[in-house]
Amino acid sequence: MTERLIDGYDGVLADLDGVVYTGPRAIDGATKALEKLAGEGKSLAYVTNNASRSSEQVAAHLRELGAPASAEQVFGSALAGAELLAGQIAAGSAVLVVGSETLADAVRAQGLVVVGTADDRPDAVIQGFSPGLGWKDLAEAAYAVAAGAVWVATNTDMSLPQERGIAPGNGALVAAVAAATAKSPLVAGKPGAALFETAARHSGVDRAIVVGDRLDTDILGGNRAGMATALVLTGVDSVGTALAAQVDQRPDYLIGSLGELYEEYPAVTFDGVSYSCGGAVASATDSTVTISGREDDLDSWRAACAAWWAVHPEVTPAAAPEVSFTTAG
């Protein structure tokens, strides 16, 4: 029997935006592919850098879109951050929470005591996004961090897409505290490994495949966690950005949609000169990639990635390669 991509793994760790949905709508075929996992005996967990919404709130949104989801399947950076923090300080330690009540609840669940000001001399500060945060909150964090408190950030996403445009994300607020204190936090969310490790541990997954649409968060984080990674081309990144990806952001697989988890992943072979995938063949020099195949065929890009990455296995070139196709398509 032909082995499908999903057959090599016992669970999927899926990103949300760009993988399950885009804006207010589910991506075509995504919810069906996710529903199929349970019947295949595979675990499903969702991983998100969001630390302001509870797991149940995220799960409810997913269910509204038609995706299978319970609170126990949703892992946000609030939980990962609280667990990371608990590993750094003693039980019962005082923690200044700069963020949402969801984050404060996650901290309390770790047996830690939440305090409201730097005057309480907290042992640690945990910082996550909440739309109600203001200068006074950041100032309290800075006072505590400067005084020597352990500092954890749930995530460092610099921007936050909103209906009216792009707004500052948690990373921008963390950067303000970093600038004031000349210190850097431990980071729990993507692209750190902690969020993926937390999701896999709680889900009982030994061989996870991380599916995401962003190289710099999903793929980098999954790689750092030592997990298999698949870039799905329904969101931010493309075959072109995958080809030119930083070494530590290169995915193990390129898939067009979540449904391709249930298909055989084509082998990439090397004959000593060029790399082949399906009917496509690619070769690379220090600055170019030449592909014999159709530009709209994903196998062409799989072969191209193999060729380019083999020429540059350890250091990412300063410039993306010049790509040429020798077969019109």
Short mmCIF file of C-alpha atoms in Angstrom, two decimals:
data_model
loop_
_atom_site.label_atom_id
_atom_site.label_comp_id
_atom_site.label_asym_id
_atom_site.label_seq_id
_atom_site.Cartn_x
_atom_site.Cartn_y
_atom_site.Cartn_z
CA MET A 1 0.00 0.00 0.00
CA THR A 2 1.32 3.45 -0.87
CA GLU A 3 2.24 5.48 2.20
CA ARG A 4 0.59 8.85 2.44
CA LEU A 5 2.26 11.84 4.07
CA ILE A 6 0.08 11.58 7.19
CA ASP A 7 0.97 7.91 7.68
CA GLY A 8 4.41 8.81 9.02
CA TYR A 9 2.99 10.79 11.94
CA ASP A 10 0.62 10.29 14.85
CA GLY A 11 -0.58 13.86 15.15
CA VAL A 12 -0.88 17.24 13.46
CA LEU A 13 -0.03 20.56 15.09
CA ALA A 14 -1.84 23.12 12.95
CA ASP A 15 -1.54 26.88 12.78
CA LEU A 16 -4.81 28.79 12.41
CA ASP A 17 -4.81 31.89 10.18
CA GLY A 18 -3.68 30.94 6.68
CA VAL A 19 -4.05 27.22 7.39
CA VAL A 20 -7.60 26.73 8.70
CA TYR A 21 -9.09 30.08 7.73
CA THR A 22 -8.33 33.36 6.03
CA GLY A 23 -10.13 36.34 7.47
CA PRO A 24 -13.74 35.38 8.29
CA ARG A 25 -13.91 32.24 6.12
CA ALA A 26 -12.54 28.71 6.29
CA ILE A 27 -10.08 27.78 3.57
CA ASP A 28 -11.59 25.46 0.96
CA GLY A 29 -11.19 21.83 2.00
CA ALA A 30 -9.39 22.65 5.25
CA THR A 31 -12.13 21.70 7.72
CA LYS A 32 -12.84 18.47 5.83
CA ALA A 33 -9.17 17.50 5.99
CA LEU A 34 -9.05 18.25 9.72
CA GLU A 35 -12.23 16.26 10.39
CA LYS A 36 -10.70 13.25 8.68
CA LEU A 37 -7.82 13.03 11.17
CA ALA A 38 -9.87 11.47 13.97
CA GLY A 39 -11.03 8.64 11.71
CA GLU A 40 -7.40 8.02 10.80
CA GLY A 41 -6.49 7.69 14.47
CA LYS A 42 -4.44 10.87 14.36
CA SER A 43 -4.34 13.57 17.03
CA LEU A 44 -5.11 17.19 16.20
CA ALA A 45 -3.92 20.25 18.08
CA TYR A 46 -4.06 23.90 17.16
CA VAL A 47 -1.12 26.15 18.01
CA THR A 48 -1.52 29.91 18.13
CA ASN A 49 0.51 32.82 19.44
CA ASN A 50 -2.71 34.44 20.66
CA ALA A 51 -2.50 34.92 24.42
CA SER A 52 -5.55 37.14 24.87
CA ARG A 53 -8.32 34.67 24.01
CA SER A 54 -9.02 31.53 26.04
CA SER A 55 -8.75 28.09 24.49
CA GLU A 56 -12.56 27.75 24.59
CA GLN A 57 -13.01 31.06 22.79
CA VAL A 58 -10.65 29.96 20.02
CA ALA A 59 -12.28 26.53 19.82
CA ALA A 60 -15.74 28.08 19.58
CA HIS A 61 -14.59 30.22 16.66
CA LEU A 62 -13.17 27.17 14.91
CA ARG A 63 -16.39 25.23 15.42
CA GLU A 64 -18.34 28.13 13.92
CA LEU A 65 -16.21 27.70 10.80
CA GLY A 66 -16.90 23.97 10.70
CA ALA A 67 -13.58 22.75 12.06
CA PRO A 68 -13.39 20.07 14.77
CA ALA A 69 -12.19 21.78 17.94
CA SER A 70 -12.43 21.52 21.70
CA ALA A 71 -10.70 23.72 24.26
CA GLU A 72 -8.36 20.83 25.03
CA GLN A 73 -7.11 20.92 21.44
CA VAL A 74 -6.15 24.60 21.44
CA PHE A 75 -2.73 25.65 22.67
CA GLY A 76 -2.02 29.34 22.91
CA SER A 77 1.08 31.12 24.02
CA ALA A 78 -0.52 31.95 27.39
CA LEU A 79 -0.30 28.30 28.48
CA ALA A 80 3.15 27.85 26.95
CA GLY A 81 4.33 31.06 28.60
CA ALA A 82 2.97 30.09 32.02
CA GLU A 83 4.59 26.65 31.79
CA LEU A 84 7.88 28.15 30.65
CA LEU A 85 7.74 30.61 33.54
CA ALA A 86 6.92 27.88 36.08
CA GLY A 87 10.12 26.12 35.07
CA GLN A 88 12.14 29.21 35.93
CA ILE A 89 10.83 30.07 39.40
CA ALA A 90 9.67 28.27 42.54
CA ALA A 91 6.06 27.34 43.21
CA GLY A 92 4.21 30.11 45.02
CA SER A 93 6.42 32.84 43.54
CA ALA A 94 4.92 36.26 42.85
CA VAL A 95 4.36 37.13 39.18
CA LEU A 96 3.46 40.46 37.62
CA VAL A 97 1.11 39.68 34.72
CA VAL A 98 1.10 42.27 31.96
CA GLY A 99 -1.66 40.98 29.72
CA SER A 100 -5.12 39.48 29.70
CA GLU A 101 -7.09 37.70 32.40
CA THR A 102 -6.64 34.54 30.33
CA LEU A 103 -2.89 34.87 30.86
CA ALA A 104 -3.34 35.57 34.57
CA ASP A 105 -5.48 32.43 34.91
CA ALA A 106 -2.81 30.37 33.16
CA VAL A 107 -0.21 31.68 35.62
CA ARG A 108 -2.39 30.89 38.63
CA ALA A 109 -2.94 27.37 37.30
CA GLN A 110 0.82 26.81 37.62
CA GLY A 111 0.68 27.44 41.36
CA LEU A 112 2.03 30.98 41.09
CA VAL A 113 0.69 34.14 42.74
CA VAL A 114 -0.39 37.02 40.54
CA VAL A 115 0.45 40.53 41.75
CA GLY A 116 -0.50 43.87 40.21
CA THR A 117 2.50 46.13 40.59
CA ALA A 118 6.28 46.20 40.68
CA ASP A 119 6.00 47.50 44.25
CA ASP A 120 5.00 43.94 45.20
CA ARG A 121 8.57 42.92 44.27
CA PRO A 122 7.54 40.11 41.92
CA ASP A 123 9.94 37.27 41.22
CA ALA A 124 8.91 37.31 37.57
CA VAL A 125 7.08 39.24 34.87
CA ILE A 126 5.07 37.60 32.11
CA GLN A 127 3.99 39.79 29.22
CA GLY A 128 1.27 38.99 26.69
CA PHE A 129 -1.00 41.00 24.45
CA SER A 130 -4.20 42.61 25.60
CA PRO A 131 -5.87 45.55 23.82
CA GLY A 132 -6.36 47.34 27.12
CA LEU A 133 -2.64 47.60 27.94
CA GLY A 134 -1.24 51.10 28.38
CA TRP A 135 1.92 52.98 29.27
CA LYS A 136 1.45 52.40 33.00
CA ASP A 137 1.37 48.63 32.48
CA LEU A 138 4.56 48.70 30.44
CA ALA A 139 6.18 50.94 33.04
CA GLU A 140 5.37 48.47 35.83
CA ALA A 141 6.90 45.68 33.75
CA ALA A 142 10.02 47.76 33.14
CA TYR A 143 10.42 48.56 36.84
CA ALA A 144 10.21 44.88 37.79
CA VAL A 145 12.45 43.64 34.98
CA ALA A 146 15.06 46.29 35.78
CA ALA A 147 14.97 45.16 39.42
CA GLY A 148 15.95 41.62 38.35
CA ALA A 149 12.65 39.79 37.86
CA VAL A 150 12.63 36.84 35.47
CA TRP A 151 10.94 38.00 32.27
CA VAL A 152 8.88 35.84 29.92
CA ALA A 153 7.04 37.03 26.80
CA THR A 154 4.22 34.89 25.48
CA ASN A 155 5.18 35.84 21.92
CA THR A 156 7.01 38.52 19.99
CA ASP A 157 4.73 39.07 16.99
CA MET A 158 5.51 42.66 16.00
CA SER A 159 2.24 43.27 14.19
CA LEU A 160 -1.39 42.34 14.68
CA PRO A 161 -3.76 42.37 11.67
CA GLN A 162 -6.99 44.20 12.44
CA GLU A 163 -10.02 45.10 10.32
CA ARG A 164 -8.76 48.67 9.97
CA GLY A 165 -5.18 47.64 9.15
CA ILE A 166 -1.99 46.51 10.88
CA ALA A 167 -1.65 47.37 14.57
CA PRO A 168 1.25 46.90 17.03
CA GLY A 169 1.45 43.34 18.32
CA ASN A 170 2.87 41.96 21.57
CA GLY A 171 6.38 42.09 20.15
CA ALA A 172 6.15 45.85 19.76
CA LEU A 173 5.11 46.21 23.40
CA VAL A 174 7.83 43.80 24.53
CA ALA A 175 10.32 45.85 22.51
CA ALA A 176 9.34 48.95 24.49
CA VAL A 177 10.19 47.23 27.78
CA ALA A 178 13.38 45.82 26.28
CA ALA A 179 14.43 49.28 25.13
CA ALA A 180 13.80 50.70 28.60
CA THR A 181 15.66 47.96 30.47
CA ALA A 182 18.33 46.78 28.00
CA LYS A 183 17.17 43.22 28.77
CA SER A 184 15.56 40.47 26.68
CA PRO A 185 12.79 38.06 27.70
CA LEU A 186 12.49 34.33 27.36
CA VAL A 187 9.92 33.74 24.60
CA ALA A 188 7.33 30.97 24.76
CA GLY A 189 5.40 31.38 21.50
CA LYS A 190 6.38 30.88 17.92
CA PRO A 191 9.04 30.80 16.64
CA GLY A 192 10.24 29.33 19.92
CA ALA A 193 10.04 25.59 20.48
CA ALA A 194 8.11 25.76 23.78
CA LEU A 195 4.63 26.20 22.29
CA PHE A 196 5.02 23.19 20.00
CA GLU A 197 6.52 21.07 22.78
CA THR A 198 3.64 22.03 25.09
CA ALA A 199 1.03 21.10 22.46
CA ALA A 200 2.68 17.77 21.66
CA ARG A 201 3.11 16.84 25.33
CA HIS A 202 -0.48 17.61 26.29
CA SER A 203 -1.77 15.82 23.18
CA GLY A 204 0.31 12.70 23.76
CA VAL A 205 1.92 13.02 20.34
CA ASP A 206 5.31 11.39 19.78
CA ARG A 207 5.69 11.99 16.03
CA ALA A 208 4.12 15.32 15.21
CA ILE A 209 3.97 17.13 11.90
CA VAL A 210 3.67 20.90 12.16
CA VAL A 211 1.56 22.47 9.42
CA GLY A 212 1.81 26.23 8.96
CA ASP A 213 1.76 28.97 6.36
CA ARG A 214 4.59 31.11 7.75
CA LEU A 215 8.25 30.23 7.49
CA ASP A 216 9.40 32.64 10.20
CA THR A 217 7.01 31.40 12.89
CA ASP A 218 5.40 28.02 12.17
CA ILE A 219 8.21 26.35 10.25
CA LEU A 220 11.06 27.87 12.27
CA GLY A 221 9.34 26.97 15.54
CA GLY A 222 8.57 23.42 14.43
CA ASN A 223 12.15 22.96 13.25
CA ARG A 224 13.48 24.24 16.57
CA ALA A 225 11.27 21.72 18.36
CA GLY A 226 12.78 18.92 16.26
CA MET A 227 9.47 18.14 14.57
CA ALA A 228 8.62 17.53 10.93
CA THR A 229 7.35 20.65 9.20
CA ALA A 230 5.04 21.21 6.23
CA LEU A 231 4.53 24.59 4.60
CA VAL A 232 0.98 24.82 3.27
CA LEU A 233 0.56 27.31 0.46
CA THR A 234 -2.79 28.77 1.49
CA GLY A 235 -1.49 31.70 3.51
CA VAL A 236 1.45 34.07 3.78
CA ASP A 237 4.43 32.25 2.28
CA SER A 238 4.82 30.94 -1.26
CA VAL A 239 6.97 28.55 -3.26
CA GLY A 240 9.27 31.48 -4.02
CA THR A 241 9.80 32.45 -0.41
CA ALA A 242 10.24 28.79 0.53
CA LEU A 243 12.98 28.41 -2.05
CA ALA A 244 14.86 31.41 -0.64
CA ALA A 245 14.12 30.57 3.00
CA GLN A 246 16.66 30.97 5.76
CA VAL A 247 18.39 27.66 6.51
CA ASP A 248 16.56 27.18 9.80
CA GLN A 249 13.21 28.04 8.20
CA ARG A 250 13.30 25.40 5.46
CA PRO A 251 10.31 23.03 5.65
CA ASP A 252 10.48 19.28 5.23
CA TYR A 253 7.46 19.32 2.95
CA LEU A 254 5.68 21.69 0.58
CA ILE A 255 1.94 21.06 0.23
CA GLY A 256 -0.71 22.97 -1.65
CA SER A 257 -3.48 22.32 0.85
CA LEU A 258 -4.28 20.34 4.01
CA GLY A 259 -5.94 17.70 1.84
CA GLU A 260 -2.51 16.72 0.52
CA LEU A 261 -1.73 15.20 3.92
CA TYR A 262 -3.73 12.21 2.66
CA GLU A 263 -1.71 11.86 -0.54
CA GLU A 264 1.61 10.21 -1.21
CA TYR A 265 4.38 12.78 -0.96
CA PRO A 266 6.53 12.50 -4.09
CA ALA A 267 10.12 11.45 -3.55
CA VAL A 268 12.94 13.80 -4.49
CA THR A 269 15.91 11.96 -5.98
CA PHE A 270 19.47 13.00 -6.88
CA ASP A 271 21.40 11.52 -9.79
CA GLY A 272 24.69 13.22 -9.01
CA VAL A 273 23.92 16.26 -11.12
CA SER A 274 20.30 17.29 -10.67
CA TYR A 275 17.29 16.69 -8.46
CA SER A 276 14.06 15.13 -9.70
CA CYS A 277 10.54 15.16 -8.29
CA GLY A 278 7.71 13.68 -10.30
CA GLY A 279 8.31 14.82 -13.87
CA ALA A 280 10.33 17.89 -12.86
CA VAL A 281 14.13 18.19 -12.80
CA ALA A 282 16.14 21.00 -11.19
CA SER A 283 19.79 21.95 -10.84
CA ALA A 284 21.45 24.88 -9.09
CA THR A 285 24.60 26.96 -9.05
CA ASP A 286 25.69 29.51 -6.46
CA SER A 287 23.14 32.03 -7.74
CA THR A 288 20.71 30.30 -10.09
CA VAL A 289 18.18 27.51 -10.21
CA THR A 290 17.21 25.94 -13.52
CA ILE A 291 14.04 23.90 -13.66
CA SER A 292 12.74 21.61 -16.36
CA GLY A 293 9.05 21.48 -15.58
CA ARG A 294 5.93 23.58 -15.33
CA GLU A 295 5.99 26.67 -13.15
CA ASP A 296 2.52 25.83 -11.80
CA ASP A 297 3.59 22.29 -10.81
CA LEU A 298 4.52 21.99 -7.15
CA ASP A 299 6.94 19.18 -8.00
CA SER A 300 9.03 21.73 -9.91
CA TRP A 301 9.48 23.75 -6.75
CA ARG A 302 10.11 20.71 -4.59
CA ALA A 303 12.96 19.75 -6.91
CA ALA A 304 14.17 23.36 -7.02
CA CYS A 305 14.26 23.61 -3.24
CA ALA A 306 16.24 20.39 -2.97
CA ALA A 307 18.77 21.61 -5.54
CA TRP A 308 19.20 25.11 -4.09
CA TRP A 309 19.34 23.95 -0.49
CA ALA A 310 21.95 21.31 -1.38
CA VAL A 311 24.21 24.01 -2.86
CA HIS A 312 23.67 26.18 0.25
CA PRO A 313 23.24 23.69 3.11
CA GLU A 314 24.49 25.79 6.02
CA VAL A 315 24.56 29.47 5.05
CA THR A 316 21.63 31.35 3.53
CA PRO A 317 22.71 33.39 0.49
CA ALA A 318 22.21 37.15 0.71
CA ALA A 319 20.09 37.13 -2.45
CA ALA A 320 17.31 34.85 -3.63
CA PRO A 321 18.28 32.68 -6.61
CA GLU A 322 17.54 33.61 -10.19
CA VAL A 323 15.00 30.99 -11.34
CA SER A 324 14.56 29.93 -14.95
CA PHE A 325 12.26 27.34 -16.48
CA THR A 326 13.46 25.48 -19.54
CA THR A 327 10.07 23.97 -20.29
CA ALA A 328 7.22 26.36 -21.05
CA GLY A 329 4.16 25.81 -18.94
#
